Coordinates of C-alpha atoms in Angstrom, one line a residue:
M1 CA -11.6 16.6 -17.3
T2 CA -13.7 13.6 -16.5
V3 CA -12.2 10.6 -14.9
Q4 CA -13.4 7.2 -16.4
R5 CA -11.9 4.2 -14.8
P6 CA -10.3 1.5 -17.0
Q7 CA -12.3 -1.4 -16.8
F8 CA -11.7 -5.1 -17.6
D9 CA -12.5 -6.5 -21.3
P10 CA -11.4 -9.6 -21.5
D11 CA -12.4 -9.9 -25.1
R12 CA -10.1 -6.9 -26.3
G13 CA -6.4 -7.9 -25.9
S14 CA -3.4 -5.5 -26.6
N15 CA -1.6 -5.7 -29.6
T16 CA 1.6 -5.6 -27.3
A17 CA 0.5 -8.3 -24.7
P18 CA 1.4 -11.9 -25.5
D19 CA -1.1 -14.1 -27.2
V20 CA -1.6 -16.8 -24.4
S21 CA -4.3 -17.5 -22.2
P22 CA -4.3 -16.4 -18.4
P23 CA -2.4 -18.7 -16.0
E24 CA -4.8 -20.6 -13.3
P25 CA -6.4 -18.5 -10.6
V26 CA -4.2 -18.2 -7.2
P27 CA -6.1 -17.8 -4.2
L28 CA -5.9 -14.8 -2.0
S29 CA -3.3 -14.5 0.7
A30 CA -4.7 -13.9 4.2
G31 CA -3.8 -10.0 3.8
Q32 CA -5.6 -9.9 0.6
R33 CA -8.7 -11.8 1.7
G34 CA -9.0 -9.1 4.4
L35 CA -8.6 -5.9 2.1
W36 CA -11.1 -7.8 -0.4
L37 CA -13.7 -8.0 2.5
A38 CA -12.8 -4.3 3.6
Q39 CA -13.6 -3.0 0.2
R40 CA -16.9 -5.0 0.3
L41 CA -18.0 -3.7 3.4
S42 CA -17.0 0.1 2.2
P43 CA -17.7 -0.1 -1.3
D44 CA -17.4 4.0 -1.5
V45 CA -14.1 4.4 -0.3
P46 CA -11.4 2.6 -2.5
I47 CA -8.7 1.2 -0.7
C48 CA -6.1 2.6 -3.1
E49 CA -2.6 3.9 -3.0
A50 CA -1.5 6.6 -5.4
Q51 CA 1.6 8.8 -6.2
Y52 CA 3.3 10.4 -9.0
V53 CA 6.9 11.4 -10.3
E54 CA 7.4 14.7 -11.7
F55 CA 10.1 15.2 -14.4
H56 CA 11.5 18.3 -16.0
G57 CA 12.8 17.1 -19.5
E58 CA 11.8 15.3 -22.5
L59 CA 10.6 11.8 -21.9
D60 CA 10.4 9.0 -24.9
R61 CA 6.7 8.4 -24.6
E62 CA 6.4 5.5 -27.0
L63 CA 9.5 3.9 -25.4
L64 CA 7.8 4.6 -21.9
R65 CA 4.7 2.9 -22.7
S66 CA 6.4 -0.3 -23.9
L67 CA 8.2 -0.6 -20.7
I68 CA 5.2 -0.1 -18.8
I69 CA 4.0 -3.0 -20.1
R70 CA 7.0 -5.3 -19.8
A71 CA 7.5 -4.2 -16.1
G72 CA 3.6 -4.9 -15.6
H73 CA 3.9 -8.4 -17.0
E74 CA 7.3 -9.1 -15.1
F75 CA 5.6 -8.2 -11.6
Q76 CA 2.0 -9.7 -12.9
S77 CA 0.6 -7.1 -10.4
G78 CA 0.0 -4.7 -13.4
Y79 CA -2.1 -7.0 -15.0
F80 CA -4.1 -8.3 -12.0
R81 CA -7.6 -9.5 -11.6
L82 CA -10.0 -10.9 -9.2
V83 CA -12.2 -13.9 -10.3
E84 CA -14.4 -15.9 -8.3
V85 CA -14.0 -19.9 -7.8
D86 CA -16.5 -21.7 -6.4
G87 CA -17.8 -18.6 -4.8
T88 CA -14.4 -17.6 -3.5
P89 CA -12.1 -14.5 -4.7
H90 CA -8.8 -15.8 -6.3
Q91 CA -6.2 -13.6 -8.1
L92 CA -5.3 -13.7 -11.8
F93 CA -2.4 -12.6 -13.8
D94 CA -4.3 -11.6 -17.1
P95 CA -1.8 -10.4 -20.0
S96 CA -4.9 -10.0 -22.2
L97 CA -5.7 -6.8 -20.6
A98 CA -5.5 -3.5 -22.1
S99 CA -2.0 -2.1 -21.2
T100 CA -1.4 1.3 -20.5
G101 CA -3.3 4.5 -19.3
P102 CA -4.1 7.6 -21.1
V103 CA -1.8 10.5 -21.9
I104 CA -3.3 13.7 -20.8
D105 CA -2.2 17.0 -21.9
T106 CA -3.2 20.0 -19.5
R107 CA -1.4 22.5 -21.2
A108 CA -4.3 24.5 -22.5
E109 CA -6.0 25.1 -19.1
P110 CA -5.7 28.2 -17.2
D111 CA -3.3 26.4 -14.5
P112 CA -2.1 23.3 -15.8
M113 CA -0.5 21.7 -12.7
A114 CA -3.6 22.4 -10.9
A115 CA -5.8 20.6 -13.5
A116 CA -3.6 17.6 -13.4
L117 CA -3.7 17.3 -9.7
K118 CA -7.5 17.6 -9.6
W119 CA -7.5 14.8 -12.4
M120 CA -5.2 12.7 -10.5
H121 CA -7.2 13.4 -7.0
D122 CA -10.5 12.6 -8.8
E123 CA -9.2 9.1 -10.1
Y124 CA -7.9 7.9 -7.0
T125 CA -10.6 8.6 -4.7
A126 CA -13.6 7.6 -7.1
P127 CA -15.3 4.5 -5.8
L128 CA -14.0 1.5 -7.2
D129 CA -15.6 -1.9 -8.9
M130 CA -13.3 -4.7 -7.9
A131 CA -15.1 -7.0 -10.2
R132 CA -14.8 -4.5 -13.4
D133 CA -12.5 -1.8 -12.8
R134 CA -8.6 -2.0 -13.3
L135 CA -7.1 -2.6 -10.0
W136 CA -3.8 -0.9 -11.2
A137 CA -4.1 1.9 -13.4
G138 CA -1.8 4.7 -14.9
A139 CA -1.5 7.8 -16.8
L140 CA 1.2 10.3 -18.2
L141 CA 0.1 14.0 -17.5
R142 CA 1.8 16.7 -19.8
V143 CA 1.4 19.9 -17.6
G144 CA 4.5 21.7 -19.9
D145 CA 6.3 21.4 -23.1
R146 CA 9.0 19.5 -21.2
H147 CA 7.3 18.9 -17.9
Y148 CA 5.4 15.7 -17.3
L149 CA 3.8 13.8 -14.2
L150 CA 3.9 9.8 -14.3
Y151 CA 1.0 8.7 -12.3
N152 CA -0.1 5.6 -10.8
R153 CA -2.7 4.3 -8.6
A154 CA -3.2 0.8 -7.1
H155 CA -5.5 -0.9 -5.3
H156 CA -4.1 -2.6 -2.1
V157 CA -5.4 -5.9 -3.0
A158 CA -3.1 -6.1 -5.6
V159 CA 0.1 -4.2 -4.6
D160 CA 1.1 -2.6 -1.6
G161 CA 3.1 0.5 -1.3
Y162 CA 6.6 -1.2 -1.2
A163 CA 6.0 -3.3 -4.2
A164 CA 4.7 -0.2 -6.1
M165 CA 8.0 1.6 -5.3
T166 CA 9.8 -1.6 -6.1
M167 CA 7.9 -1.7 -9.6
L168 CA 8.7 2.1 -10.2
N169 CA 12.3 1.3 -9.6
R170 CA 12.2 -1.4 -12.2
L171 CA 10.7 0.8 -14.9
A172 CA 13.4 3.4 -14.4
E173 CA 16.0 0.8 -14.7
L174 CA 14.5 -0.6 -17.8
Y175 CA 14.0 2.9 -19.3
T176 CA 17.6 4.2 -18.5
A177 CA 19.1 0.6 -19.7
A178 CA 17.3 1.1 -23.1
V179 CA 18.3 5.0 -23.7
E180 CA 21.8 3.8 -22.8
E181 CA 21.2 0.9 -25.3
R182 CA 22.7 -1.6 -22.8
P183 CA 20.7 -4.8 -21.6
P184 CA 18.9 -4.4 -18.2
E185 CA 19.4 -6.7 -15.5
P186 CA 17.2 -9.9 -15.9
N187 CA 13.7 -9.8 -14.0
R188 CA 13.8 -11.3 -10.5
A189 CA 10.2 -10.8 -9.5
A190 CA 8.4 -13.7 -8.3
D191 CA 4.9 -14.6 -9.7
L192 CA 1.5 -14.5 -8.0
R193 CA 1.4 -18.1 -7.1
T194 CA 5.2 -18.1 -5.6
L195 CA 4.0 -15.0 -3.4
Y196 CA 0.8 -17.0 -2.4
E197 CA 3.0 -20.0 -1.5
A198 CA 5.3 -17.7 0.7
D199 CA 2.4 -16.6 2.7
R200 CA 1.0 -19.9 3.0
T201 CA 3.9 -21.5 4.2
Y202 CA 4.8 -18.8 6.7
R203 CA 1.3 -19.2 8.3
E204 CA 1.6 -22.8 8.8
S205 CA 5.3 -22.6 10.5
K206 CA 6.2 -22.2 14.0
R207 CA 7.5 -18.9 13.3
F208 CA 4.1 -17.3 12.7
A209 CA 2.9 -18.8 16.3
D210 CA 6.4 -17.3 17.7
D211 CA 5.5 -13.9 16.3
Q212 CA 1.8 -13.6 17.3
A213 CA 3.2 -14.9 20.9
Y214 CA 5.6 -11.9 20.8
W215 CA 2.9 -9.4 20.1
V216 CA 0.4 -10.8 22.6
D217 CA 3.5 -10.2 25.3
K218 CA 4.2 -6.7 23.9
L219 CA 0.7 -5.5 23.8
A220 CA -0.8 -7.2 27.1
D221 CA -0.8 -3.8 29.0
V222 CA -1.7 -1.4 26.2
A223 CA -4.7 0.7 26.9
D224 CA -7.8 0.1 24.9
D225 CA -8.5 3.7 23.9
E226 CA -7.1 5.4 20.7
S227 CA -4.3 7.6 20.4
S228 CA -5.2 10.6 18.5
L229 CA -4.6 14.3 18.0
A230 CA -8.2 14.8 17.0
T231 CA -10.9 15.3 19.4
R232 CA -13.5 13.6 17.4
Y233 CA -14.1 10.3 15.6
A234 CA -15.2 9.4 12.2
P235 CA -15.1 6.6 9.7
P236 CA -11.7 6.4 7.2
R237 CA -12.2 8.7 4.2
A238 CA -10.5 8.0 0.6
D239 CA -9.3 11.9 0.4
S240 CA -7.2 13.6 2.8
V241 CA -6.5 17.0 4.5
V242 CA -3.0 17.7 3.9
A243 CA -0.2 19.7 5.5
M244 CA 3.4 19.4 4.0
A245 CA 6.7 21.3 4.1
E246 CA 10.4 20.5 3.3
L247 CA 12.4 20.4 6.1
P248 CA 15.4 22.8 6.6
T249 CA 18.6 21.1 5.8
A250 CA 20.0 21.9 9.5
L251 CA 17.3 20.1 10.9
V252 CA 17.9 17.0 8.6
V253 CA 21.4 17.2 9.7
R254 CA 20.4 17.2 13.2
I255 CA 18.0 14.1 13.1
A256 CA 21.3 12.3 11.4
D257 CA 23.7 13.5 13.9
A258 CA 21.2 12.8 17.2
A259 CA 20.9 9.3 15.6
K260 CA 24.4 8.7 15.3
A261 CA 25.3 10.1 18.8
L262 CA 22.5 7.7 20.5
D263 CA 23.4 4.7 18.0
A264 CA 20.0 4.4 16.7
S265 CA 18.2 5.1 13.4
P266 CA 17.0 8.4 12.4
A267 CA 13.4 6.6 12.3
A268 CA 13.7 5.9 16.1
V269 CA 14.7 9.6 16.5
V270 CA 11.5 10.8 14.5
I271 CA 9.2 8.3 16.1
A272 CA 10.2 9.0 19.7
A273 CA 9.6 12.8 19.0
F274 CA 6.3 12.3 17.5
G275 CA 5.3 10.0 20.4
C276 CA 6.5 12.5 22.7
Y277 CA 4.6 15.2 21.0
L278 CA 1.5 12.9 20.8
A279 CA 1.6 12.6 24.4
R280 CA 1.9 16.1 25.4
M281 CA -0.9 16.9 22.9
T282 CA -3.3 14.2 24.8
G283 CA -2.0 14.7 28.2
R284 CA -0.9 11.1 28.5
D285 CA 2.1 9.3 29.7
E286 CA 1.1 6.3 27.5
V287 CA 0.1 6.5 23.8
L288 CA 0.7 4.2 20.8
V289 CA 1.7 4.7 17.1
D290 CA 1.4 2.5 14.3
V291 CA 4.5 1.8 12.2
P292 CA 4.3 0.3 8.5
V293 CA 6.5 -2.4 7.9
S294 CA 7.2 -4.3 4.6
G295 CA 6.5 -7.8 5.7
R296 CA 9.4 -8.7 3.5
T297 CA 11.8 -10.8 5.2
T298 CA 13.6 -12.7 2.3
A299 CA 15.4 -11.3 -0.9
V300 CA 12.8 -13.0 -3.3
L301 CA 10.1 -11.0 -1.4
R302 CA 11.9 -7.9 -1.5
R303 CA 12.4 -7.8 -5.3
S304 CA 8.8 -8.8 -6.0
G305 CA 5.1 -7.4 -5.9
G306 CA 2.2 -8.6 -3.9
V307 CA 0.7 -7.4 -0.7
F308 CA 3.0 -8.0 2.5
V309 CA 3.2 -4.7 3.9
N310 CA 1.8 -4.7 7.9
L311 CA 1.2 -2.3 10.6
A312 CA 3.4 -2.8 13.9
P313 CA 1.9 -1.2 16.7
L314 CA 4.6 0.7 19.0
P315 CA 3.5 1.5 22.6
L316 CA 5.5 4.2 23.9
A317 CA 5.2 4.8 27.6
L318 CA 7.1 8.1 29.1
G319 CA 8.2 8.1 32.5
A320 CA 9.0 11.0 34.7
E321 CA 12.8 10.3 34.5
D322 CA 12.9 9.8 31.0
T323 CA 15.8 11.6 28.8
V324 CA 15.9 11.9 25.1
A325 CA 18.6 8.9 25.2
T326 CA 16.3 6.7 27.2
L327 CA 13.3 7.3 25.1
V328 CA 14.9 7.0 21.8
R329 CA 16.9 3.8 22.7
R330 CA 13.7 2.3 23.9
V331 CA 12.0 3.1 20.6
Q332 CA 15.0 1.7 18.7
S333 CA 14.7 -1.7 20.8
D334 CA 11.0 -1.8 19.9
L335 CA 11.6 -1.0 16.4
V336 CA 14.1 -3.8 16.2
G337 CA 11.5 -6.3 17.5
A338 CA 9.1 -5.0 15.3
L339 CA 11.0 -5.7 12.5
R340 CA 12.1 -9.2 13.8
H341 CA 8.1 -9.9 13.7
Q342 CA 6.9 -7.8 11.0
R343 CA 5.5 -10.8 9.1
C344 CA 2.4 -11.2 11.7
G345 CA 0.0 -8.4 10.6
L346 CA -2.3 -6.5 12.6
A347 CA -5.4 -8.5 12.0
D348 CA -3.3 -11.7 13.0
I349 CA -2.5 -9.4 16.2
R350 CA -5.9 -8.8 17.0
A351 CA -6.9 -12.5 16.5
A352 CA -4.2 -13.8 18.5
T353 CA -4.9 -11.2 21.4
G354 CA -8.6 -12.5 21.4
S355 CA -9.5 -8.6 20.8
R356 CA -10.9 -8.6 17.3
G357 CA -13.5 -5.8 17.4
Q358 CA -12.6 -4.6 20.7
R359 CA -8.7 -3.6 21.0
R360 CA -7.8 -2.0 17.7
F361 CA -4.3 -1.0 18.8
A362 CA -5.1 2.2 16.5
G363 CA -2.9 5.2 16.3
P364 CA -1.4 7.7 14.1
M365 CA 0.8 5.9 11.6
V366 CA 4.2 7.3 11.1
N367 CA 6.2 6.3 8.2
V368 CA 9.8 7.1 8.1
M369 CA 11.8 6.6 5.0
F370 CA 15.2 8.6 5.6
F371 CA 17.0 7.9 2.7
P372 CA 17.2 9.1 -0.9
Q373 CA 14.8 8.0 -3.6
K374 CA 16.6 8.8 -6.6
I375 CA 14.3 8.1 -9.6
R376 CA 16.3 8.1 -12.7
F377 CA 14.8 7.7 -16.3
G378 CA 18.0 8.1 -18.6
E379 CA 19.5 11.5 -17.6
L380 CA 16.2 12.8 -16.0
T381 CA 15.7 12.7 -12.2
G382 CA 12.3 12.6 -10.8
D383 CA 10.7 14.1 -7.8
F384 CA 8.6 11.5 -6.2
H385 CA 5.2 12.6 -4.7
I386 CA 3.0 10.7 -2.3
L387 CA -0.7 11.6 -3.0
S388 CA -2.2 8.7 -0.8
S389 CA -1.4 5.8 1.1
G390 CA -5.0 4.3 1.4
P391 CA -7.7 5.6 3.4
V392 CA -6.9 7.5 6.5
E393 CA -8.6 6.8 9.5
D394 CA -6.9 9.4 11.6
L395 CA -3.4 10.7 10.8
L396 CA -0.6 9.5 8.6
V397 CA 2.8 11.1 9.0
N398 CA 5.3 10.4 5.8
L399 CA 8.6 11.7 6.4
Y400 CA 10.7 10.9 2.9
Q401 CA 13.4 12.3 0.7
T402 CA 13.1 12.8 -3.1
G403 CA 15.0 14.6 -6.0
E404 CA 18.7 15.5 -6.4
P405 CA 20.0 17.2 -4.7
P406 CA 17.7 15.1 -2.0
R407 CA 15.0 17.2 -0.1
T408 CA 13.3 16.0 3.0
I409 CA 9.6 16.2 3.1
L410 CA 7.2 16.2 6.0
H411 CA 3.9 15.1 5.0
F412 CA 0.6 15.1 7.1
L413 CA -2.4 13.2 5.8
A414 CA -5.3 13.3 8.0
N415 CA -9.3 12.2 8.0
P416 CA -10.9 15.4 6.7
D417 CA -13.8 14.4 9.1
R418 CA -11.4 14.3 12.0
Y419 CA -9.1 17.2 11.2
T420 CA -9.8 20.8 9.8
G421 CA -6.9 22.3 7.5
P422 CA -6.2 24.8 10.2
E423 CA -5.9 22.1 12.9
L424 CA -3.7 20.1 11.1
S425 CA -1.5 22.7 9.7
A426 CA -1.0 23.9 13.4
H427 CA -0.2 20.4 14.3
H428 CA 2.5 20.1 11.7
S429 CA 4.2 23.2 12.3
E430 CA 4.4 22.7 16.1
F431 CA 5.7 19.3 15.6
V432 CA 8.3 20.9 13.1
E433 CA 9.2 22.8 16.0
F434 CA 9.2 20.2 18.7
L435 CA 11.4 17.8 16.5
D436 CA 13.9 20.5 16.2
E437 CA 14.3 21.0 19.8
F438 CA 14.3 17.1 20.5
A439 CA 17.1 16.7 17.9
A440 CA 19.2 19.4 19.1
A441 CA 19.2 18.5 22.8
A442 CA 22.0 16.8 24.5
P443 CA 21.2 12.8 25.2
G444 CA 20.8 13.4 28.8
T445 CA 18.4 16.1 28.4
D446 CA 15.0 15.6 30.5
L447 CA 12.3 15.3 28.3
A448 CA 10.3 17.9 30.4
R449 CA 12.6 20.6 29.5
I450 CA 11.8 19.9 25.4
H451 CA 9.6 22.6 24.0
P452 CA 8.0 24.3 26.9
G453 CA 5.0 25.5 25.2
S454 CA 3.7 21.9 24.5
A455 CA 4.6 21.1 28.2
R456 CA 2.3 23.8 29.4
E457 CA -0.4 22.4 27.1
A458 CA 0.3 19.1 28.3
A459 CA -0.3 20.5 31.9
R460 CA -3.6 22.3 31.2
I461 CA -4.8 18.9 29.7
R462 CA -4.0 17.0 32.5
S463 CA -5.5 19.6 34.7
R464 CA -8.6 19.4 32.9
R465 CA -9.0 15.7 32.6
D466 CA -8.2 15.4 36.5
D467 CA -11.2 18.2 37.3
L468 CA -13.3 16.0 35.2
V469 CA -12.4 13.0 37.0
F470 CA -13.0 14.7 40.5
W471 CA -16.5 15.9 39.3
R472 CA -17.2 12.7 37.7
D473 CA -16.5 10.8 41.0
A474 CA -18.1 13.5 43.1
L475 CA -21.5 13.2 41.2
A476 CA -21.6 9.6 40.6
D477 CA -24.2 8.7 43.4
L478 CA -26.5 11.6 42.7
P479 CA -29.8 11.3 40.8
E480 CA -29.8 12.4 37.2
E481 CA -32.7 15.0 38.0
L482 CA -32.4 17.1 41.5
S483 CA -35.1 18.6 43.1
L484 CA -34.2 22.2 43.4
P485 CA -36.2 25.2 45.2
V486 CA -37.8 27.6 42.3
D487 CA -37.5 31.1 43.2
R488 CA -40.9 33.1 42.9
P489 CA -41.7 35.2 39.8
R490 CA -40.1 38.6 39.6
P491 CA -42.0 41.6 38.6
A492 CA -40.9 43.1 35.2
V493 CA -38.0 45.4 35.3
A494 CA -36.9 48.1 32.7
S495 CA -33.7 47.6 31.2
H496 CA -31.4 50.4 30.2
H497 CA -32.7 49.8 26.5
G498 CA -36.2 50.7 27.7
A499 CA -37.1 47.0 27.0
T500 CA -38.3 44.5 29.8
T501 CA -37.5 41.3 31.2
T502 CA -39.2 38.5 32.6

């Protein structure tokens, strides 16, 4: 099955779209401009996110199609275009665009599920032309008589991951209300211009300057080098190598119990554990992880589309006297600070520190969504599956809950040019073991006593680094080429195989 991206066709309207002219173009927000420029610089790496919801049961496909159109109009992101005004990119809500994606039936394939997954992979990794291709796309894939996958893909310049989930929940609300024959809650999503004005107003406020000052102070002593489990560098890729598993229920309970005992969030426990694991595997006392934050500090933003998600750089310094409790509470405090200043994005932080292009504050991304994501379409409950959160530079760690009863998924997505499949699977398995021991440990347990295997690996890495530093210093003043005596030629000697050596 060949993937063909739906393209803009302003001359062909939808018979279900309102017969109105598009509103006036709206400037791009600062974050959108950065994404637009990044896509122009790397045209072969689509900056898209993709996911699907799996349903076992019968869906009313015509009802679903009409409600996808309605939700797209409510949020405007589903009918989002980029246009140029005086040579500058603007965003435009265009209700005349073709409305919905295809219905794809893979039941005749030898492996219907594998065929559907391949189609989705090919769709979200294919190069995207921002001027011609639809920036939001969806499809309904039928893999069994009562087995469906509801797929959607969005370019980050149109909608971020938080907004995509908000739109999906709104679609579920509309569908459930329709099958239950009751009116849905009224639409409360803001339009594109309101969202743009919210971003502009923030950037002209004292709060923006205060947020920048917070991050400048927080990151003043952070090292320039990247924290990574990988040993090689490569540019970002649209596709990923994946390691994924459902966490045992006992481990999920231990994480929740540890969070309660430490008066912290489950996210703080998981991030602290990953930071400690990252320090072990790199042999370092100071590491950095990037934590996705919604960037939505008002009720209007939380119920709307748009692009506000940011990355908050979270430095973690581990001391010899640290215990589980001291590390988790320190991470919890840093998370609170990051959330208070989450409107300030990574590009703004780099600009404020005067380190644009020099200090990238790059590290693995750790995204913890430790709450059930129940997606109900009438009587059906869908299982949510993340396919991509955008190009992966290094490593993305997703922990999320889905289904009913809820299952907790630990999902590693990594740059395939930096990690092999076996390397990523090994890290995934070992981190699950580490997280289990970390969450089960008493609050006062010294970090050095947790997971002895990774502690020994950290000692080996440190010893090797110390040896390298010693020899680098010892040989620093020597010439690149040494004049060494050459031994005189030796006569040929018979080997035990009858051959000769010279």
